[in-house]
Amino acid sequence: DEGSSSLPAIFYANEEERSVVEGVRGEILATRPSWDASSVAVTIMERPTFWKAEEYHQNYYIKNPGDYGYYKKACGRTARLKEVWGEEEYYCYHDLELSCLVNGTVFNEEGVEVDAVVNLKNAPEEVAGLMPQWAIWVVSLVAISLVGWVCCCYCLPNVKS
């Protein structure tokens, strides 16, 4: 995605959250010395009013796996995540067997160690469609129209009464 509405951001509700966010950002930058802090595109800003998206946007990747798979492939998301995280880290977070986790546990937002859960919403396996659903409809309508036009122009005049 492009444009200001697609830029990453971290929102805080109060000064305590802001302090935590800036601390974590500092820790991440410390573990990645090759990253230039000024080029990290994630802005840290006060949380505005949050508006929940319409129902048809909720769980889009589950409701429209072909369209989501097409979008994800076409926008280069997977390649970008591998570039930023590295291949090993990417596969760790996308491994349904959790083989890269020591005990199959992670730390939650309260800092408590809990069992890691994969595919909590039972999403279907991702499939990258050849094109989005709307494009399939357009191509189908054009093809049907062309067949109709060919039949009208070439087939019907040759039919003898």
Short mmCIF file of N, CA and C in Angstrom, two decimals:
data_model
loop_
_atom_site.label_atom_id
_atom_site.label_comp_id
_atom_site.label_asym_id
_atom_site.label_seq_id
_atom_site.Cartn_x
_atom_site.Cartn_y
_atom_site.Cartn_z
N ASP A 1 0.84 -1.18 0.00
CA ASP A 1 0.00 0.00 0.00
C ASP A 1 0.88 1.24 0.00
N GLU A 2 0.32 2.29 -0.51
CA GLU A 2 1.05 3.55 -0.55
C GLU A 2 0.16 4.66 0.02
N GLY A 3 0.78 5.75 0.40
CA GLY A 3 0.03 6.89 0.90
C GLY A 3 0.08 6.97 2.41
N SER A 4 -0.29 8.13 2.94
CA SER A 4 -0.17 8.36 4.38
C SER A 4 -1.09 7.47 5.20
N SER A 5 -2.20 7.00 4.63
CA SER A 5 -3.10 6.14 5.40
C SER A 5 -2.54 4.74 5.59
N SER A 6 -1.48 4.41 4.88
CA SER A 6 -0.90 3.07 5.00
C SER A 6 0.44 3.06 5.74
N LEU A 7 0.84 4.19 6.28
CA LEU A 7 2.11 4.24 7.00
C LEU A 7 1.96 3.58 8.36
N PRO A 8 2.97 2.86 8.84
CA PRO A 8 2.88 2.23 10.15
C PRO A 8 2.99 3.28 11.27
N ALA A 9 2.32 3.01 12.36
CA ALA A 9 2.37 3.92 13.51
C ALA A 9 2.11 3.13 14.78
N ILE A 10 2.62 3.63 15.89
CA ILE A 10 2.32 3.07 17.20
C ILE A 10 1.64 4.18 17.99
N PHE A 11 0.47 3.86 18.53
CA PHE A 11 -0.31 4.85 19.26
C PHE A 11 -0.27 4.57 20.76
N TYR A 12 -0.14 5.62 21.55
CA TYR A 12 -0.12 5.48 23.00
C TYR A 12 -1.29 6.25 23.59
N ALA A 13 -1.77 5.78 24.76
CA ALA A 13 -2.92 6.40 25.41
C ALA A 13 -2.49 7.39 26.50
N ASN A 14 -1.29 7.17 27.06
CA ASN A 14 -0.83 8.03 28.14
C ASN A 14 0.70 8.06 28.14
N GLU A 15 1.27 8.84 29.02
CA GLU A 15 2.73 9.00 29.05
C GLU A 15 3.44 7.71 29.42
N GLU A 16 2.82 6.89 30.26
CA GLU A 16 3.42 5.60 30.63
C GLU A 16 3.57 4.71 29.39
N GLU A 17 2.51 4.63 28.59
CA GLU A 17 2.58 3.84 27.35
C GLU A 17 3.61 4.42 26.39
N ARG A 18 3.67 5.75 26.31
CA ARG A 18 4.64 6.38 25.43
C ARG A 18 6.06 6.00 25.83
N SER A 19 6.32 6.03 27.12
CA SER A 19 7.63 5.69 27.63
C SER A 19 7.99 4.23 27.29
N VAL A 20 7.02 3.33 27.45
CA VAL A 20 7.24 1.91 27.13
C VAL A 20 7.55 1.75 25.64
N VAL A 21 6.77 2.42 24.80
CA VAL A 21 6.96 2.33 23.34
C VAL A 21 8.34 2.82 22.95
N GLU A 22 8.74 3.95 23.48
CA GLU A 22 10.05 4.49 23.14
C GLU A 22 11.17 3.60 23.66
N GLY A 23 10.96 2.98 24.83
CA GLY A 23 11.95 2.05 25.36
C GLY A 23 12.11 0.81 24.48
N VAL A 24 10.99 0.25 24.04
CA VAL A 24 11.03 -0.93 23.17
C VAL A 24 11.65 -0.57 21.83
N ARG A 25 11.31 0.60 21.31
CA ARG A 25 11.92 1.05 20.04
C ARG A 25 13.44 1.12 20.18
N GLY A 26 13.90 1.66 21.30
CA GLY A 26 15.33 1.75 21.57
C GLY A 26 15.98 0.38 21.65
N GLU A 27 15.29 -0.57 22.31
CA GLU A 27 15.81 -1.94 22.41
C GLU A 27 15.92 -2.59 21.03
N ILE A 28 14.90 -2.39 20.21
CA ILE A 28 14.91 -2.98 18.86
C ILE A 28 16.06 -2.39 18.04
N LEU A 29 16.21 -1.09 18.11
CA LEU A 29 17.29 -0.44 17.36
C LEU A 29 18.66 -0.90 17.86
N ALA A 30 18.76 -1.19 19.15
CA ALA A 30 20.03 -1.66 19.71
C ALA A 30 20.38 -3.06 19.19
N THR A 31 19.34 -3.87 18.92
CA THR A 31 19.60 -5.23 18.41
C THR A 31 19.84 -5.23 16.90
N ARG A 32 19.57 -4.12 16.26
CA ARG A 32 19.75 -3.99 14.80
C ARG A 32 20.67 -2.79 14.51
N PRO A 33 21.96 -2.92 14.79
CA PRO A 33 22.86 -1.77 14.64
C PRO A 33 22.96 -1.25 13.20
N SER A 34 22.60 -2.07 12.24
CA SER A 34 22.67 -1.60 10.84
C SER A 34 21.51 -0.69 10.48
N TRP A 35 20.47 -0.63 11.33
CA TRP A 35 19.32 0.23 11.05
C TRP A 35 19.64 1.66 11.46
N ASP A 36 19.25 2.59 10.62
CA ASP A 36 19.39 4.01 10.92
C ASP A 36 18.10 4.47 11.60
N ALA A 37 18.19 4.94 12.83
CA ALA A 37 17.00 5.32 13.60
C ALA A 37 16.14 6.35 12.86
N SER A 38 16.77 7.24 12.12
CA SER A 38 16.00 8.29 11.43
C SER A 38 15.24 7.74 10.22
N SER A 39 15.61 6.55 9.75
CA SER A 39 14.91 5.99 8.59
C SER A 39 13.82 4.99 8.97
N VAL A 40 13.65 4.72 10.28
CA VAL A 40 12.58 3.83 10.72
C VAL A 40 11.26 4.59 10.55
N ALA A 41 10.37 4.03 9.73
CA ALA A 41 9.18 4.75 9.31
C ALA A 41 8.03 4.73 10.31
N VAL A 42 8.19 4.07 11.44
CA VAL A 42 7.08 3.95 12.40
C VAL A 42 7.02 5.19 13.27
N THR A 43 5.92 5.93 13.15
CA THR A 43 5.74 7.11 13.99
C THR A 43 5.12 6.70 15.31
N ILE A 44 5.48 7.43 16.35
CA ILE A 44 4.90 7.21 17.67
C ILE A 44 4.05 8.43 17.96
N MET A 45 2.74 8.21 18.14
CA MET A 45 1.86 9.35 18.33
C MET A 45 0.70 9.03 19.27
N GLU A 46 0.12 10.09 19.83
CA GLU A 46 -1.00 9.93 20.74
C GLU A 46 -2.17 9.27 20.01
N ARG A 47 -2.82 8.35 20.70
CA ARG A 47 -3.91 7.58 20.10
C ARG A 47 -5.12 8.48 19.85
N PRO A 48 -5.58 8.54 18.60
CA PRO A 48 -6.80 9.31 18.31
C PRO A 48 -8.03 8.41 18.55
N THR A 49 -9.19 8.93 18.26
CA THR A 49 -10.41 8.11 18.34
C THR A 49 -10.29 6.97 17.34
N PHE A 50 -10.60 5.77 17.79
CA PHE A 50 -10.50 4.59 16.93
C PHE A 50 -11.89 4.25 16.42
N TRP A 51 -11.99 4.08 15.11
CA TRP A 51 -13.26 3.70 14.50
C TRP A 51 -13.13 2.29 13.96
N LYS A 52 -13.96 1.41 14.45
CA LYS A 52 -13.93 0.01 13.99
C LYS A 52 -14.45 -0.04 12.55
N ALA A 53 -13.75 -0.83 11.73
CA ALA A 53 -14.15 -0.97 10.33
C ALA A 53 -15.47 -1.73 10.22
N GLU A 54 -16.13 -1.58 9.07
CA GLU A 54 -17.39 -2.27 8.83
C GLU A 54 -17.18 -3.78 8.89
N GLU A 55 -18.25 -4.52 9.10
CA GLU A 55 -18.20 -5.96 9.29
C GLU A 55 -17.53 -6.68 8.11
N TYR A 56 -17.78 -6.23 6.87
CA TYR A 56 -17.20 -6.94 5.73
C TYR A 56 -15.68 -6.81 5.68
N HIS A 57 -15.11 -5.86 6.43
CA HIS A 57 -13.65 -5.75 6.51
C HIS A 57 -13.06 -6.65 7.59
N GLN A 58 -13.88 -7.07 8.56
CA GLN A 58 -13.38 -7.88 9.67
C GLN A 58 -13.01 -9.28 9.16
N ASN A 59 -11.85 -9.75 9.57
CA ASN A 59 -11.37 -11.09 9.17
C ASN A 59 -11.38 -11.27 7.65
N TYR A 60 -10.99 -10.24 6.94
CA TYR A 60 -11.02 -10.25 5.47
C TYR A 60 -10.24 -11.43 4.91
N TYR A 61 -9.09 -11.73 5.51
CA TYR A 61 -8.25 -12.82 5.02
C TYR A 61 -8.92 -14.17 5.15
N ILE A 62 -9.88 -14.30 6.07
CA ILE A 62 -10.63 -15.55 6.22
C ILE A 62 -11.81 -15.57 5.25
N LYS A 63 -12.51 -14.46 5.14
CA LYS A 63 -13.69 -14.39 4.29
C LYS A 63 -13.34 -14.39 2.80
N ASN A 64 -12.18 -13.86 2.45
CA ASN A 64 -11.78 -13.72 1.05
C ASN A 64 -10.33 -14.20 0.86
N PRO A 65 -10.06 -15.49 1.11
CA PRO A 65 -8.66 -15.95 1.07
C PRO A 65 -7.99 -15.77 -0.28
N GLY A 66 -8.72 -15.95 -1.38
CA GLY A 66 -8.11 -15.78 -2.70
C GLY A 66 -7.73 -14.33 -2.98
N ASP A 67 -8.66 -13.41 -2.66
CA ASP A 67 -8.38 -11.98 -2.86
C ASP A 67 -7.24 -11.52 -1.96
N TYR A 68 -7.26 -11.97 -0.69
CA TYR A 68 -6.19 -11.57 0.22
C TYR A 68 -4.85 -12.14 -0.23
N GLY A 69 -4.86 -13.41 -0.65
CA GLY A 69 -3.63 -14.03 -1.13
C GLY A 69 -3.08 -13.31 -2.36
N TYR A 70 -4.00 -12.92 -3.27
CA TYR A 70 -3.58 -12.16 -4.46
C TYR A 70 -2.95 -10.83 -4.04
N TYR A 71 -3.64 -10.11 -3.16
CA TYR A 71 -3.14 -8.82 -2.70
C TYR A 71 -1.76 -8.96 -2.04
N LYS A 72 -1.65 -9.95 -1.15
CA LYS A 72 -0.41 -10.13 -0.41
C LYS A 72 0.75 -10.44 -1.35
N LYS A 73 0.48 -11.26 -2.37
CA LYS A 73 1.53 -11.61 -3.33
C LYS A 73 1.85 -10.41 -4.23
N ALA A 74 0.81 -9.75 -4.73
CA ALA A 74 1.01 -8.64 -5.67
C ALA A 74 1.71 -7.44 -5.03
N CYS A 75 1.45 -7.18 -3.75
CA CYS A 75 2.06 -6.01 -3.11
C CYS A 75 3.48 -6.29 -2.61
N GLY A 76 3.88 -7.57 -2.63
CA GLY A 76 5.24 -7.90 -2.22
C GLY A 76 5.42 -7.99 -0.71
N ARG A 77 4.34 -8.18 0.02
CA ARG A 77 4.41 -8.21 1.50
C ARG A 77 5.38 -9.26 2.02
N THR A 78 5.27 -10.49 1.52
CA THR A 78 6.13 -11.56 2.01
C THR A 78 7.60 -11.25 1.76
N ALA A 79 7.90 -10.80 0.55
CA ALA A 79 9.30 -10.46 0.23
C ALA A 79 9.81 -9.33 1.14
N ARG A 80 8.95 -8.35 1.40
CA ARG A 80 9.36 -7.23 2.25
C ARG A 80 9.60 -7.68 3.70
N LEU A 81 8.72 -8.55 4.21
CA LEU A 81 8.92 -9.04 5.57
C LEU A 81 10.20 -9.85 5.68
N LYS A 82 10.50 -10.65 4.68
CA LYS A 82 11.74 -11.42 4.69
C LYS A 82 12.95 -10.49 4.63
N GLU A 83 12.81 -9.43 3.86
CA GLU A 83 13.91 -8.45 3.74
C GLU A 83 14.15 -7.75 5.08
N VAL A 84 13.09 -7.37 5.76
CA VAL A 84 13.21 -6.63 7.01
C VAL A 84 13.58 -7.54 8.17
N TRP A 85 12.87 -8.67 8.30
CA TRP A 85 13.10 -9.57 9.44
C TRP A 85 14.24 -10.54 9.21
N GLY A 86 14.47 -10.90 7.95
CA GLY A 86 15.39 -12.00 7.63
C GLY A 86 14.59 -13.27 7.44
N GLU A 87 15.10 -14.16 6.61
CA GLU A 87 14.38 -15.40 6.28
C GLU A 87 14.06 -16.23 7.53
N GLU A 88 15.06 -16.41 8.40
CA GLU A 88 14.86 -17.27 9.56
C GLU A 88 13.76 -16.74 10.48
N GLU A 89 13.80 -15.45 10.76
CA GLU A 89 12.78 -14.84 11.63
C GLU A 89 11.39 -14.92 10.99
N TYR A 90 11.34 -14.67 9.69
CA TYR A 90 10.05 -14.74 8.98
C TYR A 90 9.45 -16.14 9.12
N TYR A 91 10.25 -17.16 8.84
CA TYR A 91 9.72 -18.52 8.90
C TYR A 91 9.38 -18.93 10.33
N CYS A 92 10.08 -18.38 11.29
CA CYS A 92 9.76 -18.67 12.69
C CYS A 92 8.33 -18.23 13.00
N TYR A 93 7.98 -17.02 12.59
CA TYR A 93 6.65 -16.48 12.91
C TYR A 93 5.56 -17.00 11.97
N HIS A 94 5.91 -17.72 10.94
CA HIS A 94 4.91 -18.27 10.02
C HIS A 94 4.93 -19.80 10.02
N ASP A 95 5.55 -20.38 11.01
CA ASP A 95 5.65 -21.84 11.13
C ASP A 95 4.49 -22.35 11.98
N LEU A 96 3.58 -23.11 11.37
CA LEU A 96 2.42 -23.60 12.11
C LEU A 96 2.80 -24.63 13.17
N GLU A 97 4.01 -25.19 13.10
CA GLU A 97 4.45 -26.18 14.09
C GLU A 97 5.20 -25.53 15.26
N LEU A 98 5.48 -24.23 15.17
CA LEU A 98 6.20 -23.49 16.22
C LEU A 98 7.56 -24.11 16.54
N SER A 99 8.20 -24.68 15.54
CA SER A 99 9.47 -25.37 15.77
C SER A 99 10.60 -24.45 16.21
N CYS A 100 10.49 -23.16 15.98
CA CYS A 100 11.57 -22.25 16.36
C CYS A 100 11.44 -21.75 17.80
N LEU A 101 10.31 -22.01 18.44
CA LEU A 101 10.14 -21.57 19.83
C LEU A 101 10.68 -22.64 20.76
N VAL A 102 11.37 -22.22 21.80
CA VAL A 102 12.04 -23.14 22.70
C VAL A 102 11.06 -24.12 23.34
N ASN A 103 10.05 -23.63 24.02
CA ASN A 103 9.09 -24.50 24.69
C ASN A 103 7.68 -24.34 24.14
N GLY A 104 7.57 -23.71 22.96
CA GLY A 104 6.23 -23.44 22.43
C GLY A 104 5.52 -22.36 23.21
N THR A 105 6.30 -21.48 23.86
CA THR A 105 5.71 -20.41 24.66
C THR A 105 6.21 -19.05 24.18
N VAL A 106 5.45 -18.03 24.51
CA VAL A 106 5.80 -16.64 24.24
C VAL A 106 5.41 -15.81 25.46
N PHE A 107 5.85 -14.56 25.49
CA PHE A 107 5.45 -13.67 26.57
C PHE A 107 4.34 -12.76 26.08
N ASN A 108 3.25 -12.70 26.83
CA ASN A 108 2.13 -11.85 26.43
C ASN A 108 2.41 -10.40 26.81
N GLU A 109 1.43 -9.53 26.58
CA GLU A 109 1.65 -8.10 26.82
C GLU A 109 1.85 -7.74 28.29
N GLU A 110 1.44 -8.63 29.20
CA GLU A 110 1.68 -8.39 30.63
C GLU A 110 3.02 -8.96 31.07
N GLY A 111 3.77 -9.56 30.14
CA GLY A 111 5.07 -10.14 30.47
C GLY A 111 4.98 -11.54 31.04
N VAL A 112 3.81 -12.16 30.94
CA VAL A 112 3.60 -13.51 31.46
C VAL A 112 3.87 -14.52 30.34
N GLU A 113 4.61 -15.57 30.66
CA GLU A 113 4.89 -16.61 29.66
C GLU A 113 3.65 -17.48 29.49
N VAL A 114 3.20 -17.60 28.24
CA VAL A 114 1.99 -18.38 27.93
C VAL A 114 2.27 -19.29 26.74
N ASP A 115 1.42 -20.32 26.57
CA ASP A 115 1.55 -21.19 25.39
C ASP A 115 1.25 -20.38 24.14
N ALA A 116 2.06 -20.55 23.13
CA ALA A 116 1.82 -19.88 21.85
C ALA A 116 0.68 -20.60 21.13
N VAL A 117 -0.19 -19.84 20.52
CA VAL A 117 -1.32 -20.39 19.79
C VAL A 117 -1.17 -19.98 18.34
N VAL A 118 -1.32 -20.95 17.44
CA VAL A 118 -1.19 -20.68 16.01
C VAL A 118 -2.55 -20.85 15.37
N ASN A 119 -2.88 -19.95 14.46
CA ASN A 119 -4.11 -20.04 13.67
C ASN A 119 -5.33 -20.13 14.58
N LEU A 120 -5.42 -19.23 15.52
CA LEU A 120 -6.50 -19.21 16.50
C LEU A 120 -7.87 -19.15 15.83
N LYS A 121 -7.97 -18.45 14.70
CA LYS A 121 -9.26 -18.30 14.02
C LYS A 121 -9.51 -19.39 12.98
N ASN A 122 -8.61 -20.37 12.93
CA ASN A 122 -8.75 -21.49 11.99
C ASN A 122 -8.88 -21.00 10.55
N ALA A 123 -8.02 -20.07 10.19
CA ALA A 123 -8.03 -19.53 8.82
C ALA A 123 -7.63 -20.61 7.84
N PRO A 124 -8.23 -20.60 6.64
CA PRO A 124 -7.84 -21.59 5.64
C PRO A 124 -6.42 -21.33 5.17
N GLU A 125 -5.82 -22.33 4.56
CA GLU A 125 -4.47 -22.15 4.02
C GLU A 125 -4.51 -21.05 2.96
N GLU A 126 -3.52 -20.21 3.01
CA GLU A 126 -3.48 -19.07 2.10
C GLU A 126 -3.29 -19.54 0.66
N VAL A 127 -4.08 -18.97 -0.24
CA VAL A 127 -3.98 -19.29 -1.65
C VAL A 127 -3.92 -17.96 -2.40
N ALA A 128 -2.91 -17.81 -3.23
CA ALA A 128 -2.80 -16.59 -4.02
C ALA A 128 -3.57 -16.77 -5.32
N GLY A 129 -4.70 -16.08 -5.45
CA GLY A 129 -5.48 -16.15 -6.67
C GLY A 129 -4.74 -15.49 -7.83
N LEU A 130 -5.15 -15.85 -9.04
CA LEU A 130 -4.53 -15.25 -10.23
C LEU A 130 -4.87 -13.77 -10.34
N MET A 131 -6.06 -13.42 -9.89
CA MET A 131 -6.49 -12.02 -9.89
C MET A 131 -7.59 -11.88 -8.85
N PRO A 132 -7.88 -10.65 -8.42
CA PRO A 132 -8.93 -10.48 -7.42
C PRO A 132 -10.30 -10.85 -7.99
N GLN A 133 -11.25 -11.14 -7.10
CA GLN A 133 -12.58 -11.60 -7.51
C GLN A 133 -13.26 -10.63 -8.45
N TRP A 134 -13.16 -9.32 -8.20
CA TRP A 134 -13.82 -8.35 -9.07
C TRP A 134 -13.26 -8.43 -10.49
N ALA A 135 -11.96 -8.67 -10.62
CA ALA A 135 -11.35 -8.76 -11.94
C ALA A 135 -11.83 -10.01 -12.68
N ILE A 136 -12.05 -11.10 -11.95
CA ILE A 136 -12.57 -12.32 -12.57
C ILE A 136 -13.95 -12.04 -13.16
N TRP A 137 -14.78 -11.30 -12.41
CA TRP A 137 -16.11 -10.95 -12.92
C TRP A 137 -16.01 -10.08 -14.18
N VAL A 138 -15.14 -9.11 -14.18
CA VAL A 138 -14.99 -8.23 -15.34
C VAL A 138 -14.53 -9.02 -16.56
N VAL A 139 -13.51 -9.85 -16.38
CA VAL A 139 -12.99 -10.66 -17.49
C VAL A 139 -14.08 -11.60 -18.00
N SER A 140 -14.85 -12.20 -17.10
CA SER A 140 -15.93 -13.11 -17.50
C SER A 140 -16.99 -12.38 -18.31
N LEU A 141 -17.40 -11.19 -17.86
CA LEU A 141 -18.41 -10.42 -18.59
C LEU A 141 -17.91 -10.00 -19.97
N VAL A 142 -16.67 -9.59 -20.05
CA VAL A 142 -16.09 -9.22 -21.34
C VAL A 142 -16.06 -10.43 -22.27
N ALA A 143 -15.65 -11.59 -21.75
CA ALA A 143 -15.58 -12.81 -22.56
C ALA A 143 -16.97 -13.20 -23.06
N ILE A 144 -17.97 -13.14 -22.19
CA ILE A 144 -19.34 -13.48 -22.60
C ILE A 144 -19.84 -12.50 -23.65
N SER A 145 -19.53 -11.22 -23.47
CA SER A 145 -19.94 -10.21 -24.45
C SER A 145 -19.29 -10.46 -25.79
N LEU A 146 -18.00 -10.81 -25.79
CA LEU A 146 -17.31 -11.09 -27.05
C LEU A 146 -17.90 -12.31 -27.76
N VAL A 147 -18.20 -13.34 -27.01
CA VAL A 147 -18.81 -14.54 -27.60
C VAL A 147 -20.16 -14.17 -28.21
N GLY A 148 -20.94 -13.37 -27.49
CA GLY A 148 -22.24 -12.93 -28.01
C GLY A 148 -22.09 -12.11 -29.27
N TRP A 149 -21.12 -11.21 -29.29
CA TRP A 149 -20.88 -10.37 -30.46
C TRP A 149 -20.46 -11.22 -31.66
N VAL A 150 -19.55 -12.17 -31.44
CA VAL A 150 -19.10 -13.05 -32.52
C VAL A 150 -20.27 -13.85 -33.08
N CYS A 151 -21.10 -14.38 -32.19
CA CYS A 151 -22.27 -15.15 -32.65
C CYS A 151 -23.22 -14.29 -33.46
N CYS A 152 -23.46 -13.07 -33.00
CA CYS A 152 -24.38 -12.17 -33.70
C CYS A 152 -23.84 -11.73 -35.06
N CYS A 153 -22.56 -11.46 -35.12
CA CYS A 153 -21.96 -10.92 -36.34
C CYS A 153 -21.60 -11.98 -37.37
N TYR A 154 -21.21 -13.15 -36.93
CA TYR A 154 -20.69 -14.14 -37.87
C TYR A 154 -21.56 -15.39 -37.98
N CYS A 155 -22.17 -15.80 -36.91
CA CYS A 155 -22.93 -17.04 -36.94
C CYS A 155 -24.34 -16.85 -37.46
N LEU A 156 -25.06 -15.85 -36.96
CA LEU A 156 -26.46 -15.65 -37.33
C LEU A 156 -26.64 -15.31 -38.82
N PRO A 157 -25.79 -14.45 -39.41
CA PRO A 157 -25.99 -14.15 -40.85
C PRO A 157 -25.80 -15.40 -41.72
N ASN A 158 -25.05 -16.36 -41.27
CA ASN A 158 -24.79 -17.57 -42.07
C ASN A 158 -25.86 -18.63 -41.91
N VAL A 159 -26.79 -18.43 -40.98
CA VAL A 159 -27.87 -19.40 -40.78
C VAL A 159 -28.89 -19.22 -41.90
N LYS A 160 -29.19 -20.29 -42.60
CA LYS A 160 -30.16 -20.20 -43.72
C LYS A 160 -31.55 -20.48 -43.18
N SER A 161 -32.49 -19.67 -43.64
CA SER A 161 -33.86 -19.84 -43.19
C SER A 161 -34.55 -20.93 -43.95
#
